[in-house]
Coordinates of C-alpha atoms and ligand atoms in Angstrom, one line a residue:
Chain A
M11 CA -33.2 29.1 32.2
E12 CA -36.0 27.9 34.3
V13 CA -34.9 26.2 37.4
I14 CA -37.6 27.0 39.9
D15 CA -41.2 25.6 39.8
S16 CA -44.1 27.5 41.1
Y17 CA -43.7 25.7 44.6
G18 CA -40.1 26.9 45.1
M19 CA -38.8 23.4 44.8
M20 CA -35.7 22.9 42.8
E21 CA -35.3 20.5 39.9
P22 CA -32.8 19.1 39.6
R23 CA -31.0 19.6 42.8
Y24 CA -27.4 19.9 41.8
Y25 CA -25.9 23.1 40.2
L26 CA -22.8 24.7 39.5
A27 CA -22.9 28.4 40.8
W28 CA -21.1 31.5 41.0
A29 CA -21.2 35.2 41.8
T30 CA -22.1 37.4 39.0
D31 CA -20.2 40.3 40.4
E32 CA -16.7 40.0 39.2
A33 CA -15.0 41.2 42.3
I34 CA -17.0 38.9 44.5
R35 CA -16.3 36.0 42.3
A36 CA -12.5 36.8 42.3
R37 CA -12.3 37.2 46.1
G38 CA -14.6 33.9 46.7
A39 CA -13.0 30.7 47.6
N40 CA -14.7 29.0 44.7
G41 CA -16.6 31.7 42.5
G42 CA -17.8 33.4 45.5
F43 CA -21.4 31.9 45.4
V44 CA -22.0 31.9 49.2
T45 CA -21.0 35.6 49.5
A46 CA -23.2 36.6 46.5
L47 CA -26.0 34.8 48.0
L48 CA -25.7 36.2 51.4
V49 CA -25.1 39.8 50.1
S50 CA -28.2 39.5 47.9
A51 CA -30.3 38.1 50.8
L52 CA -29.3 41.0 53.0
E53 CA -29.9 43.6 50.2
T54 CA -33.3 42.3 49.6
Q55 CA -34.1 41.8 53.2
F56 CA -34.6 38.1 52.8
I57 CA -32.4 37.7 55.9
D58 CA -31.8 40.4 58.6
L59 CA -28.2 39.1 59.5
A60 CA -25.4 37.1 58.1
L61 CA -22.8 35.3 60.4
V62 CA -19.5 35.1 58.7
V63 CA -15.9 34.7 59.3
K64 CA -13.7 37.5 58.5
K65 CA -10.0 37.0 57.7
K66 CA -7.5 38.8 60.0
S67 CA -4.6 36.7 58.8
V68 CA -4.1 33.1 57.6
Y69 CA -4.0 32.1 61.2
E70 CA -6.8 34.3 62.4
G71 CA -10.4 34.9 61.6
V72 CA -13.1 36.8 63.5
P73 CA -16.8 35.8 63.4
V74 CA -19.0 38.7 62.6
L75 CA -22.8 39.0 62.9
T76 CA -23.7 41.8 60.7
N77 CA -26.5 43.3 58.6
D78 CA -23.8 45.2 56.3
P79 CA -23.4 43.5 52.9
E80 CA -19.9 45.1 52.7
Q81 CA -18.7 43.3 55.7
V82 CA -20.0 39.9 54.1
K83 CA -18.0 40.8 50.8
E84 CA -14.8 41.0 53.0
S85 CA -15.5 37.7 54.4
A86 CA -15.2 35.9 51.2
G87 CA -12.7 33.0 50.9
S88 CA -12.2 29.9 52.9
L89 CA -10.1 29.9 56.1
H90 CA -8.5 26.5 56.8
G91 CA -6.4 27.7 59.8
V92 CA -9.6 29.0 61.6
P93 CA -11.3 25.9 63.5
W94 CA -14.2 28.0 65.0
N95 CA -17.4 26.5 65.6
L96 CA -20.1 29.1 64.9
A97 CA -23.0 27.3 66.7
K98 CA -23.0 29.2 70.0
L99 CA -22.4 32.6 68.5
L100 CA -25.8 32.4 67.0
L101 CA -27.0 32.6 70.7
E102 CA -26.2 36.2 70.5
C103 CA -28.8 36.8 67.8
A104 CA -32.5 37.4 68.7
P105 CA -34.7 34.4 67.7
D106 CA -37.1 36.5 65.4
K107 CA -34.2 37.6 63.3
R108 CA -33.5 35.7 59.9
V109 CA -29.9 34.9 59.7
G110 CA -27.8 33.3 56.9
V111 CA -24.7 31.2 58.1
P112 CA -22.2 29.5 56.1
T113 CA -21.6 26.2 57.9
K114 CA -19.1 23.4 58.0
P115 CA -20.9 20.1 58.9
C116 CA -19.9 20.5 62.5
D117 CA -21.4 24.0 62.7
A118 CA -24.5 22.9 61.3
R119 CA -24.7 20.0 63.6
G120 CA -24.0 22.2 66.6
I121 CA -26.7 24.6 65.4
I122 CA -29.3 21.8 65.1
E123 CA -28.4 20.3 68.6
L124 CA -28.8 23.8 70.1
A125 CA -32.1 24.0 68.3
K126 CA -33.3 20.7 69.8
R127 CA -32.6 22.4 73.2
R128 CA -34.8 25.3 72.2
Q129 CA -31.9 27.8 72.0
I130 CA -32.0 28.6 68.4
A131 CA -35.1 29.0 66.2
L132 CA -34.2 27.0 63.2
D133 CA -36.9 28.2 61.0
N134 CA -35.1 31.5 60.9
V135 CA -31.7 30.2 60.3
F136 CA -30.4 29.5 56.7
L137 CA -27.7 26.9 56.9
I138 CA -25.5 27.6 54.0
G139 CA -23.6 24.3 54.2
L140 CA -19.8 24.1 53.3
N141 CA -18.4 20.9 52.5
C142 CA -15.4 20.2 54.7
G143 CA -12.0 18.6 54.4
G144 CA -11.0 19.8 57.8
T145 CA -9.2 22.6 59.5
V146 CA -5.7 23.1 60.8
H147 CA -5.2 24.7 64.2
P148 CA -3.6 28.0 63.7
L149 CA -0.6 27.3 65.7
R150 CA 0.2 24.2 63.9
M151 CA -0.3 26.3 60.6
R152 CA 2.4 28.5 61.7
E153 CA 4.8 25.6 62.6
L154 CA 4.0 24.2 59.3
A155 CA 4.8 27.2 57.5
A156 CA 8.2 27.8 59.4
E157 CA 9.3 24.2 59.8
L158 CA 8.3 22.6 56.4
Y159 CA 7.8 25.3 54.1
G160 CA 10.8 27.2 55.5
L161 CA 8.9 30.5 55.6
D162 CA 8.7 33.3 57.9
P163 CA 4.8 32.6 59.1
D164 CA 4.2 36.3 59.1
T165 CA 4.8 36.5 55.4
V166 CA 2.3 34.1 54.5
Q167 CA -0.7 36.0 52.9
K168 CA -2.9 33.4 51.6
E169 CA -3.5 29.6 52.2
E170 CA -5.5 27.3 49.8
I171 CA -6.3 23.6 49.7
T172 CA -6.3 22.4 46.2
A173 CA -6.0 18.9 44.8
G174 CA -4.8 17.5 48.0
K175 CA -2.1 20.0 48.5
L176 CA -2.0 22.8 51.1
I177 CA -0.7 25.9 49.3
L178 CA 0.7 28.9 51.0
R179 CA 1.2 32.1 49.1
Y180 CA 3.7 34.5 50.4
E181 CA 5.6 37.6 49.8
G182 CA 8.9 36.5 48.3
E183 CA 12.0 38.5 47.5
G184 CA 11.4 41.9 45.9
G185 CA 7.7 41.8 47.0
A186 CA 6.5 39.3 44.5
T187 CA 4.1 36.8 45.5
Q188 CA 5.3 33.2 45.2
E189 CA 3.7 29.9 46.3
K190 CA 4.7 26.6 47.7
G191 CA 2.6 23.6 47.9
L192 CA 2.9 20.3 50.1
K193 CA 0.9 17.0 49.9
I194 CA -1.4 16.9 52.8
D195 CA -1.2 13.1 53.1
E196 CA 2.6 13.5 53.5
L197 CA 2.3 16.2 56.0
E198 CA -0.2 14.0 57.9
Q199 CA 2.0 11.0 57.8
E200 CA 4.5 12.9 59.8
G201 CA 1.9 14.0 62.4
R202 CA 1.2 17.5 61.0
G203 CA -1.7 18.9 59.2
R204 CA -5.4 18.9 60.1
R205 CA -6.7 18.6 63.7
D206 CA -7.3 15.1 65.0
A207 CA -11.1 15.8 65.1
C208 CA -10.9 16.7 61.3
K209 CA -8.8 13.8 60.5
S210 CA -11.3 11.5 61.9
C211 CA -14.5 13.4 60.8
T212 CA -16.6 11.3 58.4
T213 CA -19.4 14.0 57.8
K214 CA -17.7 15.6 55.0
L215 CA -20.9 16.9 53.3
P216 CA -23.3 19.2 55.1
V217 CA -26.4 17.0 54.5
M218 CA -28.1 18.4 57.4
A219 CA -28.0 22.1 56.2
D220 CA -30.1 23.9 53.6
L221 CA -27.6 24.0 50.9
A222 CA -24.4 22.0 50.5
C223 CA -21.7 24.0 48.7
G224 CA -18.0 22.9 47.6
N225 CA -15.7 22.7 45.1
W226 CA -15.7 18.6 44.9
G227 CA -17.1 18.0 41.5
V228 CA -16.3 21.3 39.8
P229 CA -14.2 21.0 36.6
K230 CA -10.5 21.9 37.4
G231 CA -9.6 25.5 37.0
E232 CA -13.3 26.7 37.0
Q233 CA -14.1 29.5 39.4
K234 CA -17.5 27.9 40.5
T235 CA -19.1 26.1 43.4
F236 CA -20.8 22.9 43.3
V237 CA -24.2 23.5 45.1
E238 CA -26.8 20.8 46.2
V239 CA -30.0 22.1 47.3
L240 CA -31.4 20.1 50.5
T241 CA -34.6 21.9 51.7
D242 CA -37.2 24.2 50.5
K243 CA -35.3 26.8 52.6
G244 CA -32.3 26.3 50.7
A245 CA -34.2 26.5 47.5
A246 CA -35.8 29.9 48.6
I247 CA -32.6 31.7 49.4
L248 CA -31.0 30.5 46.1
E249 CA -34.1 31.8 44.4
N250 CA -33.8 34.9 45.9
A251 CA -30.3 35.4 44.7
L252 CA -31.3 34.3 41.2
N253 CA -34.0 36.7 41.1
K254 CA -31.7 39.6 41.9
G255 CA -29.2 38.3 39.3
A256 CA -26.6 38.1 41.9
I257 CA -25.6 34.5 41.0
T258 CA -25.3 32.7 37.8
V259 CA -26.3 28.9 37.8
E260 CA -25.9 26.0 35.5
D261 CA -26.9 22.4 35.9
A262 CA -24.3 20.1 37.3
T263 CA -23.3 17.3 34.8
E264 CA -23.7 13.7 35.6
Q265 CA -19.9 13.6 35.7
S266 CA -19.7 16.4 38.3
I267 CA -22.1 14.7 40.4
A268 CA -20.1 11.5 40.2
V269 CA -16.8 13.0 41.0
R270 CA -18.2 14.7 44.0
A271 CA -19.7 11.5 45.3
K272 CA -16.5 9.7 44.8
I273 CA -14.2 12.1 46.6
E274 CA -16.8 12.1 49.5
R275 CA -16.5 8.3 49.7
A276 CA -12.6 8.6 49.6
M277 CA -12.7 11.2 52.2
Q278 CA -14.9 9.0 54.6
A279 CA -12.7 6.0 54.2
L280 CA -9.6 8.0 54.9
A281 CA -11.2 9.5 58.1
A282 CA -12.3 5.9 59.2
R283 CA -8.7 5.0 59.0
W284 CA -7.6 7.9 60.9
K285 CA -10.2 7.3 63.5
D286 CA -8.6 3.9 64.0
E287 CA -5.2 5.2 63.9
L288 CA -5.6 7.9 66.4
D289 CA -7.5 5.7 69.0
V290 CA -4.6 4.8 71.4
L291 CA -7.1 2.8 73.4
T292 CA -8.2 0.3 70.7
D293 CA -6.3 -2.6 72.3
N294 CA -6.4 -1.6 76.0
S295 CA -7.8 -3.6 78.9
P296 CA -10.3 -2.1 81.1
S297 CA -7.8 -1.3 83.8
E298 CA -5.5 0.4 81.4
R299 CA -8.3 2.4 80.0
L300 CA -9.2 3.5 83.7
A301 CA -5.6 4.4 84.2
F302 CA -5.6 6.4 80.9
Y303 CA -8.7 8.4 81.8
T304 CA -7.6 9.0 85.3
E305 CA -4.1 10.1 84.4
Q306 CA -5.4 12.5 81.7
L307 CA -8.3 13.8 83.4
Q308 CA -6.4 14.4 86.6
R309 CA -4.3 17.1 84.8
C310 CA -7.6 19.1 84.6
I311 CA -7.3 22.6 85.9
H312 CA -11.1 23.2 86.1
C313 CA -10.9 26.2 83.9
G314 CA -14.4 25.5 82.4
A315 CA -13.3 26.3 79.0
C316 CA -14.4 22.9 77.4
K317 CA -17.9 23.4 78.4
A318 CA -18.1 27.1 77.4
V319 CA -17.2 26.3 73.9
C320 CA -19.0 22.9 73.3
P321 CA -21.5 23.7 70.7
V322 CA -24.0 21.0 71.9
C323 CA -23.9 22.1 75.7
A324 CA -26.8 24.5 76.2
C325 CA -26.2 25.0 80.0
D326 CA -25.2 28.3 81.4
E327 CA -23.1 28.7 84.6
D328 CA -25.8 27.0 86.7
A329 CA -25.0 23.9 84.9
K330 CA -24.9 20.5 87.1
C331 CA -21.4 19.7 86.0
L332 CA -20.2 23.0 87.5
D333 CA -22.6 22.8 90.6
L334 CA -21.7 19.5 91.7
H335 CA -17.9 19.9 91.2
D336 CA -16.0 20.4 94.2
E337 CA -12.2 21.2 93.8
Q338 CA -11.4 20.2 97.3
D339 CA -12.7 16.6 96.8
A340 CA -10.0 13.9 96.2
Y341 CA -11.8 12.1 93.5
A342 CA -9.8 10.1 91.0
I343 CA -11.7 11.9 88.1
S344 CA -13.6 15.1 88.9
L345 CA -17.4 14.9 88.8
Y346 CA -17.2 17.9 86.4
N347 CA -15.4 15.8 83.7
L348 CA -17.5 12.6 84.3
L349 CA -20.7 14.7 84.1
R350 CA -19.7 16.3 80.8
I351 CA -18.9 12.8 79.4
L352 CA -22.3 11.5 80.5
H353 CA -24.3 14.4 79.5
L354 CA -22.7 14.5 75.9
M355 CA -22.8 10.6 75.4
D356 CA -25.8 10.9 73.1
S357 CA -24.9 14.3 71.6
C358 CA -21.2 14.9 71.2
I359 CA -20.5 15.6 67.5
H360 CA -16.9 15.1 67.9
C361 CA -16.0 18.6 66.6
G362 CA -12.9 18.7 69.0
Q363 CA -13.7 22.2 70.1
C364 CA -13.2 21.1 73.7
E365 CA -9.6 19.9 73.1
E366 CA -8.7 23.1 71.2
V367 CA -9.3 25.3 74.1
C368 CA -8.1 22.9 76.8
P369 CA -4.9 24.8 78.4
V370 CA -3.3 21.5 79.5
D371 CA -4.0 19.6 76.3
I372 CA -6.1 16.9 77.7
P373 CA -7.0 14.6 74.5
L374 CA -10.7 15.4 75.0
T375 CA -11.8 14.7 71.5
L376 CA -10.7 11.0 72.0
I377 CA -11.9 10.9 75.4
Q378 CA -15.5 12.2 74.4
R379 CA -15.5 10.3 71.2
R380 CA -14.7 6.8 73.1
F381 CA -17.7 7.3 75.3
S382 CA -20.3 9.0 72.9
E383 CA -19.5 6.6 69.9
R384 CA -20.5 3.6 72.1
M385 CA -23.6 5.3 73.3
Q386 CA -24.7 6.6 69.9
A387 CA -24.3 3.0 68.5
H388 CA -26.1 1.5 71.0
L389 CA -29.0 4.3 70.7
D390 CA -28.8 4.0 66.9
Y391 CA -28.8 7.8 67.1
E392 CA -26.7 10.4 65.2
P393 CA -26.8 13.9 66.9
G394 CA -27.1 17.0 64.8
M395 CA -28.7 15.5 61.9
D396 CA -32.4 16.0 62.5
V397 CA -33.9 18.8 64.5
T398 CA -37.1 16.8 65.0
E399 CA -35.4 14.3 67.2
T400 CA -35.1 14.6 70.9
P401 CA -31.7 14.0 72.6
P402 CA -32.2 10.6 74.1
Y403 CA -30.8 11.4 77.5
Q404 CA -33.9 13.7 77.8
E405 CA -36.4 11.2 76.6
T406 CA -38.5 9.3 79.2
K407 CA -39.2 6.2 76.8
L408 CA -36.2 4.3 75.6
R409 CA -35.1 4.9 72.1
W410 CA -34.0 1.4 71.2
S411 CA -37.1 -0.3 69.6
A412 CA -37.0 -3.8 71.4
D413 CA -37.2 -2.2 74.9
A414 CA -39.8 0.3 73.8
K415 CA -41.9 -2.4 73.0
T416 CA -41.6 -4.2 76.4
S417 CA -41.8 -1.0 78.2
E418 CA -45.4 -0.3 76.5
S419 CA -46.6 -3.9 77.5
E420 CA -45.0 -3.6 81.1
G421 CA -46.7 -0.2 81.4
A422 CA -50.2 -1.5 80.5
Chain B
M20 CA -5.6 -12.0 94.9
V21 CA -8.5 -11.0 96.8
D22 CA -8.4 -11.3 100.4
A23 CA -11.0 -13.9 101.6
D24 CA -12.0 -11.8 104.7
W25 CA -12.6 -8.6 102.5
E26 CA -16.1 -7.4 102.6
P27 CA -17.1 -5.2 99.7
K28 CA -19.0 -2.0 100.5
I29 CA -22.2 -1.8 98.4
L30 CA -24.3 1.4 98.0
A31 CA -28.0 0.9 97.4
F32 CA -30.4 3.6 96.4
C33 CA -33.9 2.6 97.4
C34 CA -37.2 4.1 96.5
N35 CA -39.4 5.0 99.7
W36 CA -42.4 3.4 98.2
C37 CA -41.0 0.1 97.0
S38 CA -37.5 -1.2 97.6
Y39 CA -36.8 0.7 100.7
A40 CA -40.2 -0.6 102.2
G41 CA -39.2 -4.0 100.9
A42 CA -36.0 -3.8 102.6
D43 CA -37.5 -2.6 105.9
A44 CA -40.0 -5.5 105.8
A45 CA -37.2 -8.0 105.4
G46 CA -35.5 -6.6 108.3
L47 CA -38.9 -6.8 110.4
E48 CA -39.1 -10.4 109.4
R49 CA -35.7 -10.8 110.8
R50 CA -34.2 -11.9 107.4
Q51 CA -30.5 -11.7 107.1
I52 CA -29.3 -8.8 104.7
P53 CA -25.5 -8.8 104.3
A54 CA -23.8 -5.9 106.2
T55 CA -22.2 -5.2 103.0
V56 CA -24.9 -2.8 101.9
R57 CA -25.4 1.0 102.6
V58 CA -29.0 2.1 101.9
I59 CA -29.9 5.5 100.9
R60 CA -33.4 6.4 100.8
V61 CA -35.0 8.5 98.1
M62 CA -38.5 9.4 97.5
C63 CA -38.4 7.8 93.9
S64 CA -35.9 6.2 91.8
G65 CA -36.4 9.1 89.4
R66 CA -34.6 11.2 92.2
I67 CA -31.3 9.1 91.7
D68 CA -29.4 11.6 89.7
P69 CA -26.5 9.8 87.8
A70 CA -24.3 12.0 89.5
F71 CA -25.0 10.3 92.8
V72 CA -24.1 6.8 91.2
L73 CA -20.8 8.4 89.9
M74 CA -20.2 10.0 93.4
G75 CA -20.8 6.7 95.0
F76 CA -17.9 5.1 92.7
L77 CA -15.7 8.1 93.3
E78 CA -16.2 7.7 97.2
G79 CA -15.0 4.1 96.9
A80 CA -18.2 2.0 96.5
D81 CA -17.4 -1.4 95.3
A82 CA -20.9 -1.6 93.6
V83 CA -23.8 0.6 93.1
L84 CA -27.4 -0.6 93.2
V85 CA -30.2 1.6 91.7
T86 CA -33.6 0.3 92.7
G87 CA -37.1 1.4 92.3
C88 CA -40.7 0.3 91.7
H89 CA -41.5 -1.9 88.8
I90 CA -42.2 -0.1 85.5
G91 CA -45.7 0.9 85.8
D92 CA -45.9 1.3 89.5
C93 CA -43.9 4.4 90.1
H94 CA -45.8 6.8 92.3
Y95 CA -44.7 9.7 90.1
V96 CA -46.2 8.6 86.8
D97 CA -43.2 7.7 84.7
A98 CA -40.2 8.7 86.6
N99 CA -38.8 5.2 86.6
Y100 CA -38.6 5.2 82.8
K101 CA -36.3 8.0 83.2
T102 CA -34.3 6.0 85.8
R103 CA -34.1 3.2 83.3
N104 CA -33.0 5.5 80.5
R105 CA -30.2 7.0 82.6
Y106 CA -29.2 3.8 83.7
E107 CA -28.4 2.8 80.2
F108 CA -26.1 5.8 79.8
L109 CA -24.4 5.0 83.2
K110 CA -24.0 1.5 82.2
V111 CA -22.2 2.4 78.9
L112 CA -20.2 4.8 80.7
V113 CA -19.2 2.7 83.4
K114 CA -18.0 -0.1 81.1
E115 CA -16.0 2.2 78.9
L116 CA -14.5 3.9 82.0
G117 CA -12.9 0.3 82.9
L118 CA -15.2 -0.6 85.9
D119 CA -16.7 -4.1 85.7
P120 CA -20.4 -3.5 84.4
E121 CA -21.6 -5.9 87.1
R122 CA -20.5 -3.2 89.7
L123 CA -23.6 -1.3 88.6
Q124 CA -27.0 -3.0 88.9
L125 CA -30.6 -1.7 88.4
R126 CA -33.4 -3.7 89.9
W127 CA -37.1 -3.3 90.2
I128 CA -38.3 -4.4 93.7
S129 CA -41.7 -3.9 95.1
A130 CA -42.6 -3.3 98.8
S131 CA -43.6 -6.8 99.1
E132 CA -40.3 -8.2 97.7
G133 CA -38.2 -7.9 100.8
P134 CA -36.7 -11.5 100.2
I135 CA -35.8 -10.5 96.6
F136 CA -34.0 -7.5 97.9
A137 CA -31.9 -9.6 100.5
D138 CA -31.1 -12.2 97.7
M139 CA -30.1 -9.4 95.4
V140 CA -27.5 -7.9 98.0
R141 CA -26.2 -11.4 98.7
E142 CA -25.9 -12.1 94.9
V143 CA -24.0 -8.9 94.3
T144 CA -21.9 -9.1 97.3
E145 CA -20.7 -12.5 95.9
K146 CA -20.0 -11.1 92.4
V147 CA -18.1 -8.2 93.9
K148 CA -16.0 -10.3 96.1
K149 CA -14.8 -12.1 93.2
L150 CA -14.1 -8.9 91.3
G151 CA -12.2 -7.4 94.5
P152 CA -12.1 -3.8 95.6
S153 CA -13.2 -1.2 93.1
P154 CA -10.4 0.0 91.2
F155 CA -11.3 3.7 92.1
R156 CA -10.2 2.9 95.7
S157 CA -6.6 2.8 94.5
V158 CA -6.5 5.9 92.4
W159 CA -7.5 8.5 94.7
K160 CA -6.1 11.8 93.4
S161 CA -2.6 12.1 94.7
Ligands
FAD517 C1 -12.5 25.1 56.6 C2 -13.1 24.7 55.4 C3 -12.9 23.5 54.6 C4 -13.3 23.2 53.4 N1 -13.1 21.9 52.7 C5 -13.5 21.8 51.6 C6 -13.3 20.4 50.8 O1 -12.5 19.7 51.4 N2 -14.1 20.3 49.8 C7 -14.9 21.1 49.1 O2 -15.5 20.8 48.2 N3 -15.5 22.2 49.7 C8 -14.6 22.6 51.0 N4 -14.9 23.8 51.6 C9 -15.9 24.7 50.9 C10 -15.1 25.6 49.9 O3 -13.9 26.0 50.3 C11 -16.0 26.9 49.7 O4 -16.3 27.5 50.8 C12 -17.1 26.6 48.8 O5 -16.9 26.0 47.5 C13 -17.9 27.9 48.7 O6 -17.2 28.8 47.8 P1 -17.5 30.3 47.6 O7 -16.5 30.9 46.8 O8 -18.9 30.2 47.1 O9 -17.5 31.0 49.1 P2 -17.2 32.4 49.4 O10 -18.0 33.2 48.6 O11 -15.8 32.6 49.4 O12 -17.7 32.3 51.0 C14 -17.2 31.4 51.9 C15 -17.7 31.6 53.2 O13 -17.1 30.7 54.1 C16 -17.0 31.3 55.5 N5 -15.8 30.7 56.1 C17 -14.6 30.8 55.8 N6 -13.7 30.2 56.5 C18 -14.6 29.6 57.5 C19 -14.3 28.8 58.5 N7 -13.2 28.3 58.8 N8 -15.4 28.3 59.2 C20 -16.8 28.6 58.9 N9 -17.0 29.5 57.8 C21 -16.0 29.9 57.2 C22 -16.8 32.7 55.2 O14 -17.6 33.5 56.2 C23 -17.6 33.0 53.8 O15 -18.9 33.5 54.1 C24 -14.3 24.1 52.8 C25 -14.7 25.1 53.4 C26 -14.0 25.6 54.6 C27 -14.5 26.9 55.3
SF4_518 S1 -14.9 18.4 62.7 FE1 -15.4 17.8 60.5 S2 -16.8 19.4 59.9 FE2 -15.7 20.2 61.7 S3 -13.9 21.4 60.7 FE3 -13.3 19.2 61.1 S4 -13.5 18.1 59.2 FE4 -14.8 20.0 59.1
SF4_519 S1 -17.6 17.4 73.8 FE1 -15.9 18.4 72.5 S2 -16.1 17.2 70.7 FE2 -18.0 16.8 71.7 S3 -19.3 18.4 70.8 FE3 -18.4 19.1 72.9 S4 -16.7 20.4 72.1 FE4 -17.3 18.9 70.5
SF4_520 S1 -10.6 22.9 79.2 FE1 -9.1 21.1 80.1 S2 -8.4 22.0 81.9 FE2 -10.1 23.3 81.3 S3 -12.0 22.4 82.3 FE3 -11.8 21.4 80.4 S4 -10.6 19.5 80.6 FE4 -10.2 20.8 82.5
FES521 S1 -41.8 6.0 93.2 FE1 -40.7 4.2 93.4 S2 -39.5 4.4 91.4 FE2 -40.9 6.3 91.3

């Protein structure tokens, strides 16, 4: 089948693909396409390194930056209980190395923001985008297993999300594998399930990556991944795997394409509803907001963890928020928190990493979102989507067009 | 309700080359400038880190004025464009935080515009008198 023209551009852009190697296909989340792609790219030295997440248990995954195809093979499968953001881990990697990274939309957006800040050379990074319905905090996953599934969390060996259900596979009596599935919608009505950031996340397809891979649009029961080719870079790494015979590819049918688009829209609508529902400040007056922010942020113990994990903050320990912060002051809200809010208003991608690590459980996702969504709407700017854009806070000229025009005439 | 005798404390950041000179000139001409204002001189409005503005509010300022040379007149090429950009961020932040947006003002005032400086301080003083003390005054860390 002739899928590649002489310019390396793919026509059409939608495929169903899977690993030719049966072992990889069986182990992968949806046919092992991503794993086969990375393994073949390493073997042919198309890339130097891959950054993947290796399963320790259903509740723990470790990111590994490796040039060893065997390690990549072991990382096959999707871990929904591992809410890592991989962006900052790429900083460990020398900029001249070519790296392949499977990225959820929030990983890809973080990487693009770091690239804007000259921390990552994006030309050398292959973003193998994964569609994303969301992640569950590992501790919440354990609670779910114990309280709603009635299982000893440590006996759960595998977790899977299929057709709106979270399915747990566990070792039952006599060692036989058994499974139990509950509807995610129902879990979430009871305040369980995915992280708040994921419930409200409207970026369901990694459209800013080089490829977008997922199971939406794949006919039921088929071990294949739906792949959209988004850039020439994506086409090139796919071509590399095809030439090596590592993957098998067929054109996606019109129906597959339509189903995927339909699910995406439904997920976005659901996320928009969650966003409203989780925003406890919607109906509050300014003074109630101030009371909420001070009350919540006064619990901060200034551990700095939220800054350290934030995938769009490129500052080291000489950062302004840390420098100007004085623990002895009697400020209602610390300068540390206010400066983080200010500096991220144009760039926060609402990934929720900050909240995940906060030892005193300050609702940082909501707080950062309240400020940044307003600023980003004002700027008509979406961070993490296009590496050629400069973060507006660092711009000299105003971004919004009306003012930009007046500033030009004023400047003359 | 707001005490009629209450006088707000207004923090004004003034650029050495324009608004500070303007304020100075107004003083030399013996124009009245309300005693509500505390002026901090900087070499350029571009030096006014948004952190200074936030610190002003956290320290209990009832209003913060950011002033500088007119667009195109900055002595450091385009630094006041940056001031204006940062101010847009501060404005959104201050509002969402729950402070009245009137408490933060950006004004371009040249060295010859001393009377305008005096008028601005008067105007902001009146506005803030209506708004009352900054809510930050009552939420010091306990
Ligand atoms: C948390 C999560 C949620 C997803 N939700 C959806 C969805 O709702 N709809 C949909 O169509 N597709 C979703 N996907 C994508 C889908 O599960 C498959 O990853 C995709 O179809 C590719 O399948 P594969 O067999 O080719 O991947 P594999 O060959 O199994 O490779 C999967 C790759 O994903 C990486 N990975 C695993 N867990 C994580 C993680 N938590 N964070 C970052 N990388 C990880 C591994 O390193 C591995 O390289 C999701 C993926 C993840 C990780
Ligand atoms: S924030 Fe969005 S992209 Fe990131 S894990 Fe959650 S749902 Fe996926
Ligand atoms: S502030 Fe929090 S939610 Fe926003 S990008 Fe940083 S870690 Fe993610
Ligand atoms: S993680 Fe929480 S406690 Fe630590 S600095 Fe951030 S807000 Fe404060
Ligand atoms: S010199 Fe006055 S604003 Fe720059």
